[in-house]
JSON list of C-alpha atoms in Angstrom, two decimals:
[
{"chain": "A", "resi": 1, "resn": "MET", "atom": "CA", "xyz": [0.00, 0.00, 0.00]},
{"chain": "A", "resi": 2, "resn": "ALA", "atom": "CA", "xyz": [2.91, 2.37, 0.71]},
{"chain": "A", "resi": 3, "resn": "GLN", "atom": "CA", "xyz": [3.76, 4.84, -2.09]},
{"chain": "A", "resi": 4, "resn": "HIS", "atom": "CA", "xyz": [6.69, 6.98, -0.89]},
{"chain": "A", "resi": 5, "resn": "ASP", "atom": "CA", "xyz": [9.77, 4.84, -1.56]},
{"chain": "A", "resi": 6, "resn": "GLY", "atom": "CA", "xyz": [12.31, 6.75, 0.55]},
{"chain": "A", "resi": 7, "resn": "LYS", "atom": "CA", "xyz": [12.91, 6.94, 4.28]},
{"chain": "A", "resi": 8, "resn": "ILE", "atom": "CA", "xyz": [10.34, 8.48, 6.63]},
{"chain": "A", "resi": 9, "resn": "PHE", "atom": "CA", "xyz": [11.38, 10.00, 9.94]},
{"chain": "A", "resi": 10, "resn": "GLY", "atom": "CA", "xyz": [8.96, 10.89, 12.71]},
{"chain": "A", "resi": 11, "resn": "ILE", "atom": "CA", "xyz": [10.71, 13.73, 14.54]},
{"chain": "A", "resi": 12, "resn": "GLY", "atom": "CA", "xyz": [8.11, 14.55, 17.17]},
{"chain": "A", "resi": 13, "resn": "PHE", "atom": "CA", "xyz": [8.90, 14.46, 20.89]},
{"chain": "A", "resi": 14, "resn": "TYR", "atom": "CA", "xyz": [7.90, 11.75, 23.33]},
{"chain": "A", "resi": 15, "resn": "LYS", "atom": "CA", "xyz": [4.15, 11.51, 24.03]},
{"chain": "A", "resi": 16, "resn": "THR", "atom": "CA", "xyz": [3.06, 13.40, 20.91]},
{"chain": "A", "resi": 17, "resn": "GLY", "atom": "CA", "xyz": [1.37, 10.39, 19.35]},
{"chain": "A", "resi": 18, "resn": "THR", "atom": "CA", "xyz": [4.56, 8.72, 18.14]},
{"chain": "A", "resi": 19, "resn": "THR", "atom": "CA", "xyz": [3.15, 5.24, 18.74]},
{"chain": "A", "resi": 20, "resn": "THR", "atom": "CA", "xyz": [0.00, 6.16, 16.84]},
{"chain": "A", "resi": 21, "resn": "LEU", "atom": "CA", "xyz": [2.16, 7.37, 13.94]},
{"chain": "A", "resi": 22, "resn": "TYR", "atom": "CA", "xyz": [4.17, 4.14, 14.16]},
{"chain": "A", "resi": 23, "resn": "ASP", "atom": "CA", "xyz": [1.00, 2.07, 13.91]},
{"chain": "A", "resi": 24, "resn": "ALA", "atom": "CA", "xyz": [-0.33, 4.19, 11.04]},
{"chain": "A", "resi": 25, "resn": "LEU", "atom": "CA", "xyz": [2.89, 3.83, 9.03]},
{"chain": "A", "resi": 26, "resn": "ARG", "atom": "CA", "xyz": [2.84, 0.08, 9.53]},
{"chain": "A", "resi": 27, "resn": "VAL", "atom": "CA", "xyz": [-0.75, -0.09, 8.29]},
{"chain": "A", "resi": 28, "resn": "LEU", "atom": "CA", "xyz": [0.39, 1.85, 5.21]},
{"chain": "A", "resi": 29, "resn": "GLY", "atom": "CA", "xyz": [3.00, -0.81, 4.50]},
{"chain": "A", "resi": 30, "resn": "TYR", "atom": "CA", "xyz": [6.19, 0.73, 5.88]},
{"chain": "A", "resi": 31, "resn": "HIS", "atom": "CA", "xyz": [8.60, -1.39, 7.91]},
{"chain": "A", "resi": 32, "resn": "THR", "atom": "CA", "xyz": [8.76, 0.88, 10.94]},
{"chain": "A", "resi": 33, "resn": "ILE", "atom": "CA", "xyz": [10.65, 1.03, 14.24]},
{"chain": "A", "resi": 34, "resn": "ASN", "atom": "CA", "xyz": [9.42, 2.92, 17.29]},
{"chain": "A", "resi": 35, "resn": "GLY", "atom": "CA", "xyz": [12.15, 3.98, 19.68]},
{"chain": "A", "resi": 36, "resn": "ASP", "atom": "CA", "xyz": [14.99, 1.99, 21.19]},
{"chain": "A", "resi": 37, "resn": "LYS", "atom": "CA", "xyz": [13.24, -0.71, 23.20]},
{"chain": "A", "resi": 38, "resn": "LEU", "atom": "CA", "xyz": [14.79, -4.08, 23.93]},
{"chain": "A", "resi": 39, "resn": "GLY", "atom": "CA", "xyz": [13.88, -6.48, 21.15]},
{"chain": "A", "resi": 40, "resn": "SER", "atom": "CA", "xyz": [12.93, -3.76, 18.68]},
{"chain": "A", "resi": 41, "resn": "TYR", "atom": "CA", "xyz": [15.68, -4.94, 16.31]},
{"chain": "A", "resi": 42, "resn": "PRO", "atom": "CA", "xyz": [18.46, -7.56, 16.41]},
{"chain": "A", "resi": 43, "resn": "GLY", "atom": "CA", "xyz": [21.08, -6.36, 18.89]},
{"chain": "A", "resi": 44, "resn": "ALA", "atom": "CA", "xyz": [18.87, -3.74, 20.54]},
{"chain": "A", "resi": 45, "resn": "ASP", "atom": "CA", "xyz": [20.05, -3.04, 24.08]},
{"chain": "A", "resi": 46, "resn": "ASP", "atom": "CA", "xyz": [17.74, -0.27, 25.30]},
{"chain": "A", "resi": 47, "resn": "GLY", "atom": "CA", "xyz": [19.64, 2.39, 23.39]},
{"chain": "A", "resi": 48, "resn": "ALA", "atom": "CA", "xyz": [23.02, 2.01, 25.10]},
{"chain": "A", "resi": 49, "resn": "THR", "atom": "CA", "xyz": [24.91, 1.09, 21.92]},
{"chain": "A", "resi": 50, "resn": "LEU", "atom": "CA", "xyz": [23.15, 3.76, 19.85]},
{"chain": "A", "resi": 51, "resn": "ILE", "atom": "CA", "xyz": [24.06, 6.41, 22.43]},
{"chain": "A", "resi": 52, "resn": "ARG", "atom": "CA", "xyz": [27.73, 5.41, 22.37]},
{"chain": "A", "resi": 53, "resn": "GLN", "atom": "CA", "xyz": [27.75, 5.49, 18.57]},
{"chain": "A", "resi": 54, "resn": "ILE", "atom": "CA", "xyz": [26.08, 8.91, 18.41]},
{"chain": "A", "resi": 55, "resn": "ASP", "atom": "CA", "xyz": [28.33, 10.36, 21.11]},
{"chain": "A", "resi": 56, "resn": "ALA", "atom": "CA", "xyz": [31.33, 9.15, 19.08]},
{"chain": "A", "resi": 57, "resn": "GLY", "atom": "CA", "xyz": [30.06, 11.24, 16.16]},
{"chain": "A", "resi": 58, "resn": "ASP", "atom": "CA", "xyz": [28.81, 8.35, 14.04]},
{"chain": "A", "resi": 59, "resn": "TYR", "atom": "CA", "xyz": [25.17, 8.92, 13.10]},
{"chain": "A", "resi": 60, "resn": "ARG", "atom": "CA", "xyz": [24.83, 6.07, 10.60]},
{"chain": "A", "resi": 61, "resn": "LEU", "atom": "CA", "xyz": [22.83, 3.88, 12.93]},
{"chain": "A", "resi": 62, "resn": "PRO", "atom": "CA", "xyz": [22.41, 0.18, 12.17]},
{"chain": "A", "resi": 63, "resn": "THR", "atom": "CA", "xyz": [18.64, 0.55, 12.15]},
{"chain": "A", "resi": 64, "resn": "PHE", "atom": "CA", "xyz": [18.77, 2.72, 9.00]},
{"chain": "A", "resi": 65, "resn": "GLY", "atom": "CA", "xyz": [19.46, -0.36, 6.93]},
{"chain": "A", "resi": 66, "resn": "MET", "atom": "CA", "xyz": [16.75, -2.41, 8.62]},
{"chain": "A", "resi": 67, "resn": "PHE", "atom": "CA", "xyz": [13.69, -0.16, 8.43]},
{"chain": "A", "resi": 68, "resn": "ASP", "atom": "CA", "xyz": [11.81, 2.19, 6.11]},
{"chain": "A", "resi": 69, "resn": "ALA", "atom": "CA", "xyz": [10.37, 4.49, 8.76]},
{"chain": "A", "resi": 70, "resn": "PHE", "atom": "CA", "xyz": [11.42, 5.66, 12.23]},
{"chain": "A", "resi": 71, "resn": "THR", "atom": "CA", "xyz": [9.62, 7.23, 15.20]},
{"chain": "A", "resi": 72, "resn": "ASP", "atom": "CA", "xyz": [10.57, 8.30, 18.72]},
{"chain": "A", "resi": 73, "resn": "ASN", "atom": "CA", "xyz": [14.12, 8.33, 20.11]},
{"chain": "A", "resi": 74, "resn": "PRO", "atom": "CA", "xyz": [16.92, 8.65, 19.15]},
{"chain": "A", "resi": 75, "resn": "TYR", "atom": "CA", "xyz": [15.60, 9.78, 15.78]},
{"chain": "A", "resi": 76, "resn": "PHE", "atom": "CA", "xyz": [13.78, 12.93, 16.84]},
{"chain": "A", "resi": 77, "resn": "HIS", "atom": "CA", "xyz": [16.79, 14.04, 18.87]},
{"chain": "A", "resi": 78, "resn": "ILE", "atom": "CA", "xyz": [19.29, 13.81, 15.97]},
{"chain": "A", "resi": 79, "resn": "TRP", "atom": "CA", "xyz": [17.00, 15.01, 13.18]},
{"chain": "A", "resi": 80, "resn": "ARG", "atom": "CA", "xyz": [19.53, 17.54, 11.86]},
{"chain": "A", "resi": 81, "resn": "GLN", "atom": "CA", "xyz": [22.22, 14.89, 11.41]},
{"chain": "A", "resi": 82, "resn": "ILE", "atom": "CA", "xyz": [19.67, 12.56, 9.85]},
{"chain": "A", "resi": 83, "resn": "TYR", "atom": "CA", "xyz": [18.66, 15.23, 7.36]},
{"chain": "A", "resi": 84, "resn": "ALA", "atom": "CA", "xyz": [22.30, 15.62, 6.32]},
{"chain": "A", "resi": 85, "resn": "MET", "atom": "CA", "xyz": [22.34, 11.91, 5.45]},
{"chain": "A", "resi": 86, "resn": "TYR", "atom": "CA", "xyz": [18.80, 11.70, 4.03]},
{"chain": "A", "resi": 87, "resn": "PRO", "atom": "CA", "xyz": [17.99, 15.07, 2.42]},
{"chain": "A", "resi": 88, "resn": "ASP", "atom": "CA", "xyz": [15.30, 13.48, 0.23]},
{"chain": "A", "resi": 89, "resn": "ALA", "atom": "CA", "xyz": [13.43, 11.73, 3.05]},
{"chain": "A", "resi": 90, "resn": "LYS", "atom": "CA", "xyz": [10.02, 12.66, 4.41]},
{"chain": "A", "resi": 91, "resn": "TYR", "atom": "CA", "xyz": [9.90, 14.25, 7.87]},
{"chain": "A", "resi": 92, "resn": "ILE", "atom": "CA", "xyz": [6.86, 14.22, 10.15]},
{"chain": "A", "resi": 93, "resn": "LEU", "atom": "CA", "xyz": [6.60, 16.42, 13.25]},
{"chain": "A", "resi": 94, "resn": "THR", "atom": "CA", "xyz": [3.97, 15.15, 15.66]},
{"chain": "A", "resi": 95, "resn": "VAL", "atom": "CA", "xyz": [2.75, 17.76, 18.13]},
{"chain": "A", "resi": 96, "resn": "ARG", "atom": "CA", "xyz": [0.25, 18.28, 20.95]},
{"chain": "A", "resi": 97, "resn": "ASP", "atom": "CA", "xyz": [-1.00, 21.21, 22.97]},
{"chain": "A", "resi": 98, "resn": "GLU", "atom": "CA", "xyz": [1.94, 21.81, 25.29]},
{"chain": "A", "resi": 99, "resn": "ASP", "atom": "CA", "xyz": [-0.09, 21.82, 28.53]},
{"chain": "A", "resi": 100, "resn": "ARG", "atom": "CA", "xyz": [-1.72, 18.51, 27.68]},
{"chain": "A", "resi": 101, "resn": "TRP", "atom": "CA", "xyz": [1.65, 17.22, 26.48]},
{"chain": "A", "resi": 102, "resn": "ILE", "atom": "CA", "xyz": [3.61, 17.97, 29.66]},
{"chain": "A", "resi": 103, "resn": "ASP", "atom": "CA", "xyz": [0.79, 16.67, 31.86]},
{"chain": "A", "resi": 104, "resn": "SER", "atom": "CA", "xyz": [0.84, 13.45, 29.85]},
{"chain": "A", "resi": 105, "resn": "CYS", "atom": "CA", "xyz": [4.63, 13.16, 30.21]},
{"chain": "A", "resi": 106, "resn": "VAL", "atom": "CA", "xyz": [4.48, 13.68, 33.97]},
{"chain": "A", "resi": 107, "resn": "LYS", "atom": "CA", "xyz": [1.75, 11.07, 34.42]},
{"chain": "A", "resi": 108, "resn": "PHE", "atom": "CA", "xyz": [3.35, 8.54, 32.10]},
{"chain": "A", "resi": 109, "resn": "PHE", "atom": "CA", "xyz": [6.96, 8.74, 33.31]},
{"chain": "A", "resi": 110, "resn": "ARG", "atom": "CA", "xyz": [6.34, 9.41, 37.03]},
{"chain": "A", "resi": 111, "resn": "HIS", "atom": "CA", "xyz": [7.01, 5.88, 38.29]},
{"chain": "A", "resi": 112, "resn": "ARG", "atom": "CA", "xyz": [8.54, 4.27, 35.24]},
{"chain": "A", "resi": 113, "resn": "ARG", "atom": "CA", "xyz": [12.11, 3.17, 34.84]},
{"chain": "A", "resi": 114, "resn": "VAL", "atom": "CA", "xyz": [14.45, 5.95, 33.75]},
{"chain": "A", "resi": 115, "resn": "ARG", "atom": "CA", "xyz": [15.81, 4.58, 30.53]},
{"chain": "A", "resi": 116, "resn": "PRO", "atom": "CA", "xyz": [19.23, 5.48, 29.04]},
{"chain": "A", "resi": 117, "resn": "MET", "atom": "CA", "xyz": [17.86, 7.70, 26.28]},
{"chain": "A", "resi": 118, "resn": "ARG", "atom": "CA", "xyz": [16.11, 10.01, 28.73]},
{"chain": "A", "resi": 119, "resn": "VAL", "atom": "CA", "xyz": [19.22, 10.31, 30.88]},
{"chain": "A", "resi": 120, "resn": "TRP", "atom": "CA", "xyz": [21.21, 11.03, 27.72]},
{"chain": "A", "resi": 121, "resn": "MET", "atom": "CA", "xyz": [18.82, 13.84, 26.79]},
{"chain": "A", "resi": 122, "resn": "PHE", "atom": "CA", "xyz": [17.96, 15.31, 30.18]},
{"chain": "A", "resi": 123, "resn": "GLY", "atom": "CA", "xyz": [20.56, 14.20, 32.75]},
{"chain": "A", "resi": 124, "resn": "PRO", "atom": "CA", "xyz": [19.16, 14.84, 36.26]},
{"chain": "A", "resi": 125, "resn": "HIS", "atom": "CA", "xyz": [15.86, 15.94, 34.72]},
{"chain": "A", "resi": 126, "resn": "ALA", "atom": "CA", "xyz": [15.23, 12.57, 33.05]},
{"chain": "A", "resi": 127, "resn": "ASN", "atom": "CA", "xyz": [12.02, 12.14, 35.02]},
{"chain": "A", "resi": 128, "resn": "PRO", "atom": "CA", "xyz": [9.72, 15.10, 34.27]},
{"chain": "A", "resi": 129, "resn": "ALA", "atom": "CA", "xyz": [7.72, 14.34, 37.44]},
{"chain": "A", "resi": 130, "resn": "ARG", "atom": "CA", "xyz": [10.75, 14.70, 39.69]},
{"chain": "A", "resi": 131, "resn": "ASP", "atom": "CA", "xyz": [10.27, 18.40, 40.47]},
{"chain": "A", "resi": 132, "resn": "ALA", "atom": "CA", "xyz": [9.29, 21.75, 38.96]},
{"chain": "A", "resi": 133, "resn": "ALA", "atom": "CA", "xyz": [12.73, 22.22, 37.43]},
{"chain": "A", "resi": 134, "resn": "SER", "atom": "CA", "xyz": [12.50, 18.91, 35.57]},
{"chain": "A", "resi": 135, "resn": "ARG", "atom": "CA", "xyz": [9.02, 19.69, 34.31]},
{"chain": "A", "resi": 136, "resn": "GLN", "atom": "CA", "xyz": [10.28, 23.05, 33.04]},
{"chain": "A", "resi": 137, "resn": "ALA", "atom": "CA", "xyz": [13.34, 21.45, 31.43]},
{"chain": "A", "resi": 138, "resn": "TRP", "atom": "CA", "xyz": [11.05, 19.21, 29.40]},
{"chain": "A", "resi": 139, "resn": "LEU", "atom": "CA", "xyz": [8.82, 22.11, 28.40]},
{"chain": "A", "resi": 140, "resn": "ASN", "atom": "CA", "xyz": [11.83, 24.16, 27.34]},
{"chain": "A", "resi": 141, "resn": "ALA", "atom": "CA", "xyz": [13.20, 21.27, 25.28]},
{"chain": "A", "resi": 142, "resn": "TYR", "atom": "CA", "xyz": [9.82, 20.65, 23.64]},
{"chain": "A", "resi": 143, "resn": "ARG", "atom": "CA", "xyz": [9.37, 24.29, 22.66]},
{"chain": "A", "resi": 144, "resn": "ALA", "atom": "CA", "xyz": [12.94, 24.63, 21.36]},
{"chain": "A", "resi": 145, "resn": "HIS", "atom": "CA", "xyz": [12.72, 21.40, 19.39]},
{"chain": "A", "resi": 146, "resn": "ASN", "atom": "CA", "xyz": [9.46, 22.30, 17.65]},
{"chain": "A", "resi": 147, "resn": "ALA", "atom": "CA", "xyz": [10.62, 25.84, 16.89]},
{"chain": "A", "resi": 148, "resn": "ALA", "atom": "CA", "xyz": [13.89, 24.61, 15.37]},
{"chain": "A", "resi": 149, "resn": "VAL", "atom": "CA", "xyz": [12.14, 21.99, 13.22]},
{"chain": "A", "resi": 150, "resn": "ARG", "atom": "CA", "xyz": [9.58, 24.49, 11.94]},
{"chain": "A", "resi": 151, "resn": "GLU", "atom": "CA", "xyz": [12.23, 27.05, 11.08]},
{"chain": "A", "resi": 152, "resn": "PHE", "atom": "CA", "xyz": [14.39, 24.52, 9.26]},
{"chain": "A", "resi": 153, "resn": "PHE", "atom": "CA", "xyz": [11.57, 23.09, 7.16]},
{"chain": "A", "resi": 154, "resn": "ALA", "atom": "CA", "xyz": [9.89, 26.42, 6.43]},
{"chain": "A", "resi": 155, "resn": "THR", "atom": "CA", "xyz": [11.28, 26.31, 2.89]},
{"chain": "A", "resi": 156, "resn": "ARG", "atom": "CA", "xyz": [11.10, 22.52, 2.56]},
{"chain": "A", "resi": 157, "resn": "GLY", "atom": "CA", "xyz": [7.36, 22.01, 2.76]},
{"chain": "A", "resi": 158, "resn": "HIS", "atom": "CA", "xyz": [7.29, 19.29, 0.10]},
{"chain": "A", "resi": 159, "resn": "GLN", "atom": "CA", "xyz": [9.03, 16.90, 2.49]},
{"chain": "A", "resi": 160, "resn": "TYR", "atom": "CA", "xyz": [7.63, 18.11, 5.81]},
{"chain": "A", "resi": 161, "resn": "PHE", "atom": "CA", "xyz": [4.34, 17.33, 7.49]},
{"chain": "A", "resi": 162, "resn": "GLU", "atom": "CA", "xyz": [3.12, 18.48, 10.92]},
{"chain": "A", "resi": 163, "resn": "PHE", "atom": "CA", "xyz": [0.06, 17.15, 12.70]},
{"chain": "A", "resi": 164, "resn": "ASP", "atom": "CA", "xyz": [-1.45, 16.04, 16.00]},
{"chain": "A", "resi": 165, "resn": "PRO", "atom": "CA", "xyz": [-2.14, 12.29, 15.73]},
{"chain": "A", "resi": 166, "resn": "THR", "atom": "CA", "xyz": [-4.07, 12.31, 19.01]},
{"chain": "A", "resi": 167, "resn": "GLY", "atom": "CA", "xyz": [-6.42, 15.10, 17.95]},
{"chain": "A", "resi": 168, "resn": "GLU", "atom": "CA", "xyz": [-6.68, 14.86, 14.19]},
{"chain": "A", "resi": 169, "resn": "GLY", "atom": "CA", "xyz": [-7.46, 11.18, 14.06]},
{"chain": "A", "resi": 170, "resn": "GLY", "atom": "CA", "xyz": [-7.76, 10.59, 10.33]},
{"chain": "A", "resi": 171, "resn": "TRP", "atom": "CA", "xyz": [-5.91, 9.23, 7.32]},
{"chain": "A", "resi": 172, "resn": "ASP", "atom": "CA", "xyz": [-6.57, 11.98, 4.78]},
{"chain": "A", "resi": 173, "resn": "ARG", "atom": "CA", "xyz": [-3.66, 14.40, 5.28]},
{"chain": "A", "resi": 174, "resn": "LEU", "atom": "CA", "xyz": [-1.04, 11.78, 6.14]},
{"chain": "A", "resi": 175, "resn": "CYS", "atom": "CA", "xyz": [-1.91, 9.69, 3.10]},
{"chain": "A", "resi": 176, "resn": "ALA", "atom": "CA", "xyz": [-1.89, 12.76, 0.86]},
{"chain": "A", "resi": 177, "resn": "PHE", "atom": "CA", "xyz": [1.58, 13.67, 2.16]},
{"chain": "A", "resi": 178, "resn": "LEU", "atom": "CA", "xyz": [2.92, 10.17, 1.48]},
{"chain": "A", "resi": 179, "resn": "GLY", "atom": "CA", "xyz": [1.00, 9.64, -1.75]},
{"chain": "A", "resi": 180, "resn": "ALA", "atom": "CA", "xyz": [-0.63, 6.54, -0.26]},
{"chain": "A", "resi": 181, "resn": "PRO", "atom": "CA", "xyz": [-4.20, 5.34, -0.72]},
{"chain": "A", "resi": 182, "resn": "ILE", "atom": "CA", "xyz": [-6.45, 5.61, 2.33]},
{"chain": "A", "resi": 183, "resn": "PRO", "atom": "CA", "xyz": [-6.62, 2.19, 4.00]},
{"chain": "A", "resi": 184, "resn": "GLY", "atom": "CA", "xyz": [-9.88, 0.47, 4.74]},
{"chain": "A", "resi": 185, "resn": "GLN", "atom": "CA", "xyz": [-9.43, 0.35, 8.48]},
{"chain": "A", "resi": 186, "resn": "PRO", "atom": "CA", "xyz": [-9.88, 2.84, 11.33]},
{"chain": "A", "resi": 187, "resn": "TRP", "atom": "CA", "xyz": [-7.20, 5.31, 12.34]},
{"chain": "A", "resi": 188, "resn": "PRO", "atom": "CA", "xyz": [-5.12, 3.79, 15.19]},
{"chain": "A", "resi": 189, "resn": "HIS", "atom": "CA", "xyz": [-5.28, 5.29, 18.67]},
{"chain": "A", "resi": 190, "resn": "ALA", "atom": "CA", "xyz": [-2.30, 3.87, 20.49]},
{"chain": "A", "resi": 191, "resn": "ASN", "atom": "CA", "xyz": [-0.71, 4.18, 23.90]},
{"chain": "A", "resi": 192, "resn": "PRO", "atom": "CA", "xyz": [-3.09, 6.52, 25.76]},
{"chain": "A", "resi": 193, "resn": "THR", "atom": "CA", "xyz": [-1.75, 7.82, 29.07]},
{"chain": "A", "resi": 194, "resn": "LYS", "atom": "CA", "xyz": [-3.51, 6.03, 31.90]},
{"chain": "A", "resi": 195, "resn": "PRO", "atom": "CA", "xyz": [-3.36, 6.60, 35.66]},
{"chain": "A", "resi": 196, "resn": "ASP", "atom": "CA", "xyz": [-0.51, 4.82, 37.42]},
{"chain": "A", "resi": 197, "resn": "ARG", "atom": "CA", "xyz": [-1.31, 1.39, 38.74]},
{"chain": "A", "resi": 198, "resn": "PRO", "atom": "CA", "xyz": [-1.15, 1.57, 42.55]},
{"chain": "A", "resi": 199, "resn": "TRP", "atom": "CA", "xyz": [1.54, -1.10, 42.76]},
{"chain": "A", "resi": 200, "resn": "ARG", "atom": "CA", "xyz": [3.98, 0.57, 40.36]},
{"chain": "A", "resi": 201, "resn": "PRO", "atom": "CA", "xyz": [5.87, 2.92, 42.81]},
{"chain": "A", "resi": 202, "resn": "ALA", "atom": "CA", "xyz": [6.48, 0.13, 45.34]},
{"chain": "A", "resi": 203, "resn": "TRP", "atom": "CA", "xyz": [7.58, -2.28, 42.61]},
{"chain": "A", "resi": 204, "resn": "ARG", "atom": "CA", "xyz": [10.03, 0.26, 41.23]},
{"chain": "A", "resi": 205, "resn": "ARG", "atom": "CA", "xyz": [11.53, 0.96, 44.67]},
{"chain": "A", "resi": 206, "resn": "LEU", "atom": "CA", "xyz": [11.96, -2.77, 45.24]},
{"chain": "A", "resi": 207, "resn": "LYS", "atom": "CA", "xyz": [13.77, -3.23, 41.92]},
{"chain": "A", "resi": 208, "resn": "GLN", "atom": "CA", "xyz": [16.09, -0.34, 42.79]},
{"chain": "A", "resi": 209, "resn": "ARG", "atom": "CA", "xyz": [16.92, -1.85, 46.19]},
{"chain": "A", "resi": 210, "resn": "LEU", "atom": "CA", "xyz": [17.66, -5.19, 44.53]},
{"chain": "A", "resi": 211, "resn": "GLY", "atom": "CA", "xyz": [19.90, -3.52, 41.97]},
{"chain": "A", "resi": 212, "resn": "LEU", "atom": "CA", "xyz": [17.64, -4.46, 39.07]},
{"chain": "A", "resi": 213, "resn": "GLU", "atom": "CA", "xyz": [17.04, -0.85, 38.10]},
{"chain": "A", "resi": 214, "resn": "ALA", "atom": "CA", "xyz": [19.27, 2.22, 38.30]},
{"chain": "A", "resi": 215, "resn": "ARG", "atom": "CA", "xyz": [18.16, 5.06, 40.52]},
{"chain": "A", "resi": 216, "resn": "GLU", "atom": "CA", "xyz": [17.37, 8.39, 38.96]},
{"chain": "A", "resi": 217, "resn": "PRO", "atom": "CA", "xyz": [20.43, 10.57, 38.26]},
{"chain": "A", "resi": 218, "resn": "THR", "atom": "CA", "xyz": [20.94, 13.51, 40.57]},
{"chain": "A", "resi": 219, "resn": "ASP", "atom": "CA", "xyz": [22.31, 16.99, 39.90]},
{"chain": "A", "resi": 220, "resn": "GLY", "atom": "CA", "xyz": [25.77, 15.83, 40.93]},
{"chain": "A", "resi": 221, "resn": "ASP", "atom": "CA", "xyz": [25.85, 12.88, 38.54]},
{"chain": "A", "resi": 222, "resn": "ASP", "atom": "CA", "xyz": [27.62, 12.94, 35.20]},
{"chain": "A", "resi": 223, "resn": "ASP", "atom": "CA", "xyz": [25.17, 13.09, 32.28]}
]
């Protein structure tokens, strides 16, 4: 069903409907990866290897040869370097109202494991629910990211598409952008933010005490 035959990069921040975009691209026939999770591709190790490669200045990630389309981290964080390698690709910025977005981030990440990619991006502010400074650090990063993307693609509209997958909820504009026929199935609504399960904080503290999960970085830690 897919029509665009080049790479597609979702360059929207966490919790902007990236999983919904991932599901939509898969329905359209693109072999798509969403983030850096264990098991997401052969050799995936929760982003640790990708971080080392990027920090060494090598942006030609192994996943580029495995997939057609990419959403979430590390792709949205290195979009400039990706563009230098794939200047003919399609780029999709997923967005949400910033107040709803930051509230969603705080609820979703509050008691979840702090994964390497978030420490890499935010250091001691890797958990946006930690305190007011962390919440603000995420808001600042979100605003700066979206502003930079919009400025860069202002004269590249043929390869740039911006939308809110959680609010727009339809195939028309995405399919028009990709030159793909509208599929005969409903628009996906993936990964809604739900209230924390009551057992999650205690379970996370237990794993930290047993050494099964790293504690959150503090201001004195190295990023």
